[in-house]
Every structure is written in C-alpha cells, then in structure tokens.
C-alpha cells in the first residue's frame, strides 16, 4: 500500500529502478529521488536529474552475495562439466534394466578437475570481487587479486590468502 509498482510514472515522489532506461522519460515536476537497485547509474540521466534537483543514489553491494554464489556455481559447473552430464543422463533409458552399467560406463567422460589448488584471478576487489576471492580461498584455490582503486575499508576484508597481482602480471 506504500508503493505503486507500475509503468505509469505520473504523480510519483520517487522511482526505484533496476534496468529501466530513464534517459527518455519526462520526469514529473515533484519527483524527489531515483534509486537504482544495483551498482551503476548509467541508465539514469544524471545531468537532467541535477538540473531538476532530483536526488539519485544506487545500492552497490546489495546483490553481491547472490552474484558471488552465481560465480561459484558457474566455476563448479564448468569444472565438472555438469550441463553436459545432465543432458547425457536425461538420455539414459531406465527401462533398459542396465542403467547402472550405462552410468558406470559413461560417467568418466564427465570427470573434471577439482577447483582446490587451481588459481583464480579476480580483477576488481569491490563488494563482489572480495566475496569471490574469499570464497575461492576458502575452497582451497590460489587467489590473485588486482584493483588499482582498492579502498582501505575493502582491503581489511580480503582474505590473507589472496595474493596481490603486481603490474608485471
């Protein structure tokens, strides 16, 4: 009852947007603020908002844990060839009666390397990069991180297992 989820932008005090392109929108006279549910504000016309006194802010890091989990998921799936293995398993015929033998015979084609001991390079040690680096270190990966604009606050949260990439790498 406090919010109106709509594409009708009349009579709004504020907008909350994710990916909507606001560059061509004619803002209502009384619009006070635009909040971007995400890190960037490239979909919001900052010059136009400044002229009209509309406050613009974003939420960097709000989805950082979710993105970290998807990065880890992608690494596990790629390393273990999970997608191809699932597709192969769907083609097995349970009516055959020999499914255990089929699995035993075919599973070796999907063997992949463990991530433990592998090296990952993380470029950008902001909210997402730090979580990815720390999670990778926690599962035993060697982590090399690089961020020329690393803040002191973020530096305090990086695992001591993360090695700094120097300019020669």
PDB file of C-alpha atoms in Angstrom:
ATOM      1  CA  UNK A   1       0.000   0.000   0.000  1.00  0.00           C
ATOM      2  CA  UNK A   2       3.037   2.291   0.307  1.00  0.00           C
ATOM      3  CA  UNK A   3       4.342   1.550  -3.169  1.00  0.00           C
ATOM      4  CA  UNK A   4       2.937   1.578  -6.658  1.00  0.00           C
ATOM      5  CA  UNK A   5       4.509  -0.976  -8.979  1.00  0.00           C
ATOM      6  CA  UNK A   6       3.602   0.320 -12.377  1.00  0.00           C
ATOM      7  CA  UNK A   7       4.793   1.596 -15.699  1.00  0.00           C
ATOM      8  CA  UNK A   8       2.567   4.666 -15.098  1.00  0.00           C
ATOM      9  CA  UNK A   9       5.028   7.245 -13.816  1.00  0.00           C
ATOM     10  CA  UNK A  10       2.587  10.061 -13.053  1.00  0.00           C
ATOM     11  CA  UNK A  11       2.265  11.503  -9.544  1.00  0.00           C
ATOM     12  CA  UNK A  12       5.330   9.740  -8.139  1.00  0.00           C
ATOM     13  CA  UNK A  13       7.503  11.061  -5.326  1.00  0.00           C
ATOM     14  CA  UNK A  14      10.356   8.677  -6.171  1.00  0.00           C
ATOM     15  CA  UNK A  15      11.349   5.939  -8.605  1.00  0.00           C
ATOM     16  CA  UNK A  16      13.068   2.666  -7.817  1.00  0.00           C
ATOM     17  CA  UNK A  17      14.563   1.202 -10.986  1.00  0.00           C
ATOM     18  CA  UNK A  18      16.738  -1.737 -11.860  1.00  0.00           C
ATOM     19  CA  UNK A  19      17.491  -1.778 -15.581  1.00  0.00           C
ATOM     20  CA  UNK A  20      14.880   0.615 -16.942  1.00  0.00           C
ATOM     21  CA  UNK A  21      16.369   3.234 -19.254  1.00  0.00           C
ATOM     22  CA  UNK A  22      15.310   6.578 -17.765  1.00  0.00           C
ATOM     23  CA  UNK A  23      17.059   8.782 -20.363  1.00  0.00           C
ATOM     24  CA  UNK A  24      13.943   9.380 -22.438  1.00  0.00           C
ATOM     25  CA  UNK A  25      11.486   9.673 -19.540  1.00  0.00           C
ATOM     26  CA  UNK A  26       9.875  13.028 -18.801  1.00  0.00           C
ATOM     27  CA  UNK A  27      10.064  13.277 -15.018  1.00  0.00           C
ATOM     28  CA  UNK A  28       7.101  14.596 -13.011  1.00  0.00           C
ATOM     29  CA  UNK A  29       7.577  18.070 -11.517  1.00  0.00           C
ATOM     30  CA  UNK A  30       7.573  16.796  -7.922  1.00  0.00           C
ATOM     31  CA  UNK A  31       9.885  13.782  -8.388  1.00  0.00           C
ATOM     32  CA  UNK A  32      12.317  13.895  -5.451  1.00  0.00           C
ATOM     33  CA  UNK A  33      14.550  10.858  -5.914  1.00  0.00           C
ATOM     34  CA  UNK A  34      15.536   7.951  -8.141  1.00  0.00           C
ATOM     35  CA  UNK A  35      17.025   4.865  -6.507  1.00  0.00           C
ATOM     36  CA  UNK A  36      18.905   2.365  -8.659  1.00  0.00           C
ATOM     37  CA  UNK A  37      18.640  -1.209  -7.360  1.00  0.00           C
ATOM     38  CA  UNK A  38      22.206  -2.060  -8.346  1.00  0.00           C
ATOM     39  CA  UNK A  39      25.684  -0.615  -8.545  1.00  0.00           C
ATOM     40  CA  UNK A  40      25.723   1.620 -11.619  1.00  0.00           C
ATOM     41  CA  UNK A  41      23.622   4.603 -12.633  1.00  0.00           C
ATOM     42  CA  UNK A  42      24.287   4.585 -16.389  1.00  0.00           C
ATOM     43  CA  UNK A  43      20.567   4.127 -17.068  1.00  0.00           C
ATOM     44  CA  UNK A  44      19.728   7.401 -15.267  1.00  0.00           C
ATOM     45  CA  UNK A  45      20.325  10.847 -16.837  1.00  0.00           C
ATOM     46  CA  UNK A  46      22.410  12.402 -14.064  1.00  0.00           C
ATOM     47  CA  UNK A  47      22.716  15.840 -15.733  1.00  0.00           C
ATOM     48  CA  UNK A  48      18.957  16.112 -16.157  1.00  0.00           C
ATOM     49  CA  UNK A  49      18.372  14.987 -12.549  1.00  0.00           C
ATOM     50  CA  UNK A  50      20.907  17.506 -11.240  1.00  0.00           C
ATOM     51  CA  UNK A  51      19.170  20.322 -13.145  1.00  0.00           C
ATOM     52  CA  UNK A  52      15.802  19.353 -11.650  1.00  0.00           C
ATOM     53  CA  UNK A  53      17.112  18.751  -8.107  1.00  0.00           C
ATOM     54  CA  UNK A  54      16.309  15.025  -8.220  1.00  0.00           C
ATOM     55  CA  UNK A  55      18.498  13.010  -5.852  1.00  0.00           C
ATOM     56  CA  UNK A  56      19.975   9.899  -7.475  1.00  0.00           C
ATOM     57  CA  UNK A  57      21.504   7.069  -5.497  1.00  0.00           C
ATOM     58  CA  UNK A  58      22.425   3.449  -6.032  1.00  0.00           C
ATOM     59  CA  UNK A  59      22.862   0.338  -3.909  1.00  0.00           C
ATOM     60  CA  UNK A  60      26.346  -1.042  -4.598  1.00  0.00           C
ATOM     61  CA  UNK A  61      26.917  -4.396  -2.989  1.00  0.00           C
ATOM     62  CA  UNK A  62      23.224  -5.089  -2.394  1.00  0.00           C
ATOM     63  CA  UNK A  63      23.311  -8.156  -4.643  1.00  0.00           C
ATOM     64  CA  UNK A  64      26.983  -9.004  -4.066  1.00  0.00           C
ATOM     65  CA  UNK A  65      26.377 -12.290  -2.254  1.00  0.00           C
ATOM     66  CA  UNK A  66      23.973 -13.505  -4.942  1.00  0.00           C
ATOM     67  CA  UNK A  67      26.470 -12.675  -7.681  1.00  0.00           C
ATOM     68  CA  UNK A  68      29.272 -14.397  -5.736  1.00  0.00           C
ATOM     69  CA  UNK A  69      27.131 -17.538  -5.486  1.00  0.00           C
ATOM     70  CA  UNK A  70      26.440 -17.495  -9.227  1.00  0.00           C
ATOM     71  CA  UNK A  71      30.177 -17.087  -9.957  1.00  0.00           C
ATOM     72  CA  UNK A  72      30.971 -20.074  -7.742  1.00  0.00           C
ATOM     73  CA  UNK A  73      28.135 -22.056  -9.334  1.00  0.00           C
ATOM     74  CA  UNK A  74      29.498 -21.321 -12.810  1.00  0.00           C
ATOM     75  CA  UNK A  75      33.007 -22.359 -11.754  1.00  0.00           C
ATOM     76  CA  UNK A  76      31.782 -25.665 -10.302  1.00  0.00           C
ATOM     77  CA  UNK A  77      29.556 -26.400 -13.273  1.00  0.00           C
ATOM     78  CA  UNK A  78      32.262 -25.637 -15.821  1.00  0.00           C
ATOM     79  CA  UNK A  79      34.956 -27.542 -13.948  1.00  0.00           C
ATOM     80  CA  UNK A  80      32.811 -30.646 -13.612  1.00  0.00           C
ATOM     81  CA  UNK A  81      31.035 -30.407 -16.988  1.00  0.00           C
ATOM     82  CA  UNK A  82      27.682 -30.546 -15.170  1.00  0.00           C
ATOM     83  CA  UNK A  83      25.456 -29.323 -18.008  1.00  0.00           C
ATOM     84  CA  UNK A  84      26.693 -31.961 -20.464  1.00  0.00           C
ATOM     85  CA  UNK A  85      26.438 -34.640 -17.761  1.00  0.00           C
ATOM     86  CA  UNK A  86      22.796 -33.742 -17.040  1.00  0.00           C
ATOM     87  CA  UNK A  87      21.948 -33.793 -20.747  1.00  0.00           C
ATOM     88  CA  UNK A  88      23.640 -37.181 -21.089  1.00  0.00           C
ATOM     89  CA  UNK A  89      21.790 -38.547 -18.032  1.00  0.00           C
ATOM     90  CA  UNK A  90      18.422 -37.437 -19.467  1.00  0.00           C
ATOM     91  CA  UNK A  91      19.047 -39.685 -22.487  1.00  0.00           C
ATOM     92  CA  UNK A  92      19.565 -42.819 -20.388  1.00  0.00           C
ATOM     93  CA  UNK A  93      16.720 -45.311 -20.672  1.00  0.00           C
ATOM     94  CA  UNK A  94      15.605 -46.519 -17.216  1.00  0.00           C
ATOM     95  CA  UNK A  95      13.502 -49.226 -18.873  1.00  0.00           C
ATOM     96  CA  UNK A  96      16.702 -50.757 -20.212  1.00  0.00           C
ATOM     97  CA  UNK A  97      17.360 -52.515 -16.879  1.00  0.00           C
ATOM     98  CA  UNK A  98      21.055 -51.869 -17.351  1.00  0.00           C
ATOM     99  CA  UNK A  99      21.065 -48.240 -16.207  1.00  0.00           C
ATOM    100  CA  UNK A 100      23.699 -48.860 -13.515  1.00  0.00           C
ATOM    101  CA  UNK A 101      26.030 -50.279 -16.162  1.00  0.00           C
ATOM    102  CA  UNK A 102      25.280 -47.359 -18.512  1.00  0.00           C
ATOM    103  CA  UNK A 103      26.152 -44.881 -15.776  1.00  0.00           C
ATOM    104  CA  UNK A 104      29.309 -46.711 -14.788  1.00  0.00           C
ATOM    105  CA  UNK A 105      30.438 -46.903 -18.417  1.00  0.00           C
ATOM    106  CA  UNK A 106      29.628 -43.294 -19.352  1.00  0.00           C
ATOM    107  CA  UNK A 107      30.358 -41.220 -16.264  1.00  0.00           C
ATOM    108  CA  UNK A 108      34.111 -40.995 -16.870  1.00  0.00           C
ATOM    109  CA  UNK A 109      33.547 -38.675 -19.852  1.00  0.00           C
ATOM    110  CA  UNK A 110      32.385 -36.003 -17.393  1.00  0.00           C
ATOM    111  CA  UNK A 111      35.232 -36.171 -14.915  1.00  0.00           C
ATOM    112  CA  UNK A 112      36.661 -32.728 -14.352  1.00  0.00           C
ATOM    113  CA  UNK A 113      39.359 -31.203 -12.226  1.00  0.00           C
ATOM    114  CA  UNK A 114      38.790 -30.091  -8.658  1.00  0.00           C
ATOM    115  CA  UNK A 115      38.937 -26.365  -8.074  1.00  0.00           C
ATOM    116  CA  UNK A 116      41.098 -26.869  -4.990  1.00  0.00           C
ATOM    117  CA  UNK A 117      44.658 -25.948  -5.918  1.00  0.00           C
ATOM    118  CA  UNK A 118      43.642 -24.102  -9.093  1.00  0.00           C
ATOM    119  CA  UNK A 119      44.427 -20.406  -9.481  1.00  0.00           C
ATOM    120  CA  UNK A 120      41.786 -17.734  -9.958  1.00  0.00           C
ATOM    121  CA  UNK A 121      42.461 -14.125 -10.872  1.00  0.00           C
ATOM    122  CA  UNK A 122      39.977 -11.605  -9.512  1.00  0.00           C
ATOM    123  CA  UNK A 123      40.072  -8.219 -11.210  1.00  0.00           C
ATOM    124  CA  UNK A 124      38.229  -5.638  -9.154  1.00  0.00           C
ATOM    125  CA  UNK A 125      38.084  -6.101  -5.397  1.00  0.00           C
ATOM    126  CA  UNK A 126      34.872  -4.295  -4.637  1.00  0.00           C
ATOM    127  CA  UNK A 127      31.866  -5.818  -2.906  1.00  0.00           C
ATOM    128  CA  UNK A 128      31.564  -8.742  -5.342  1.00  0.00           C
ATOM    129  CA  UNK A 129      35.245  -9.323  -6.064  1.00  0.00           C
ATOM    130  CA  UNK A 130      36.158  -9.601  -2.385  1.00  0.00           C
ATOM    131  CA  UNK A 131      33.402 -12.134  -1.732  1.00  0.00           C
ATOM    132  CA  UNK A 132      34.510 -14.200  -4.751  1.00  0.00           C
ATOM    133  CA  UNK A 133      38.186 -14.012  -3.710  1.00  0.00           C
ATOM    134  CA  UNK A 134      37.427 -15.004  -0.122  1.00  0.00           C
ATOM    135  CA  UNK A 135      35.119 -17.859  -1.156  1.00  0.00           C
ATOM    136  CA  UNK A 136      37.684 -19.158  -3.653  1.00  0.00           C
ATOM    137  CA  UNK A 137      40.367 -19.074  -0.951  1.00  0.00           C
ATOM    138  CA  UNK A 138      38.015 -20.900   1.426  1.00  0.00           C
ATOM    139  CA  UNK A 139      37.646 -23.817  -1.017  1.00  0.00           C
ATOM    140  CA  UNK A 140      41.409 -24.056  -1.419  1.00  0.00           C
ATOM    141  CA  UNK A 141      42.000 -22.086  -4.595  1.00  0.00           C
ATOM    142  CA  UNK A 142      45.049 -19.907  -5.081  1.00  0.00           C
ATOM    143  CA  UNK A 143      43.770 -16.353  -5.436  1.00  0.00           C
ATOM    144  CA  UNK A 144      45.450 -13.441  -7.188  1.00  0.00           C
ATOM    145  CA  UNK A 145      43.615 -10.156  -6.873  1.00  0.00           C
ATOM    146  CA  UNK A 146      44.018  -6.823  -8.616  1.00  0.00           C
ATOM    147  CA  UNK A 147      42.325  -3.497  -8.031  1.00  0.00           C
ATOM    148  CA  UNK A 148      44.169  -0.215  -8.617  1.00  0.00           C
ATOM    149  CA  UNK A 149      41.434   1.628  -6.689  1.00  0.00           C
ATOM    150  CA  UNK A 150      41.153  -0.700  -3.697  1.00  0.00           C
ATOM    151  CA  UNK A 151      39.768   1.149  -0.693  1.00  0.00           C
ATOM    152  CA  UNK A 152      41.284   0.742   2.742  1.00  0.00           C
ATOM    153  CA  UNK A 153      37.896  -0.441   4.025  1.00  0.00           C
ATOM    154  CA  UNK A 154      37.750  -3.206   1.397  1.00  0.00           C
ATOM    155  CA  UNK A 155      41.385  -4.137   1.972  1.00  0.00           C
ATOM    156  CA  UNK A 156      40.540  -5.014   5.586  1.00  0.00           C
ATOM    157  CA  UNK A 157      38.039  -7.650   4.410  1.00  0.00           C
ATOM    158  CA  UNK A 158      40.203  -9.532   1.905  1.00  0.00           C
ATOM    159  CA  UNK A 159      41.437 -12.953   2.984  1.00  0.00           C
ATOM    160  CA  UNK A 160      45.146 -13.014   3.732  1.00  0.00           C
ATOM    161  CA  UNK A 161      45.315 -15.926   1.263  1.00  0.00           C
ATOM    162  CA  UNK A 162      44.723 -13.503  -1.618  1.00  0.00           C
ATOM    163  CA  UNK A 163      47.968 -12.502  -3.269  1.00  0.00           C
ATOM    164  CA  UNK A 164      48.272  -9.116  -4.904  1.00  0.00           C
ATOM    165  CA  UNK A 165      48.925  -9.047  -8.618  1.00  0.00           C
ATOM    166  CA  UNK A 166      51.671  -6.633  -9.423  1.00  0.00           C
ATOM    167  CA  UNK A 167      51.883  -4.590 -12.610  1.00  0.00           C
ATOM    168  CA  UNK A 168      54.147  -7.218 -14.226  1.00  0.00           C
ATOM    169  CA  UNK A 169      51.441  -9.944 -14.301  1.00  0.00           C
TER     170      UNK A 169
END
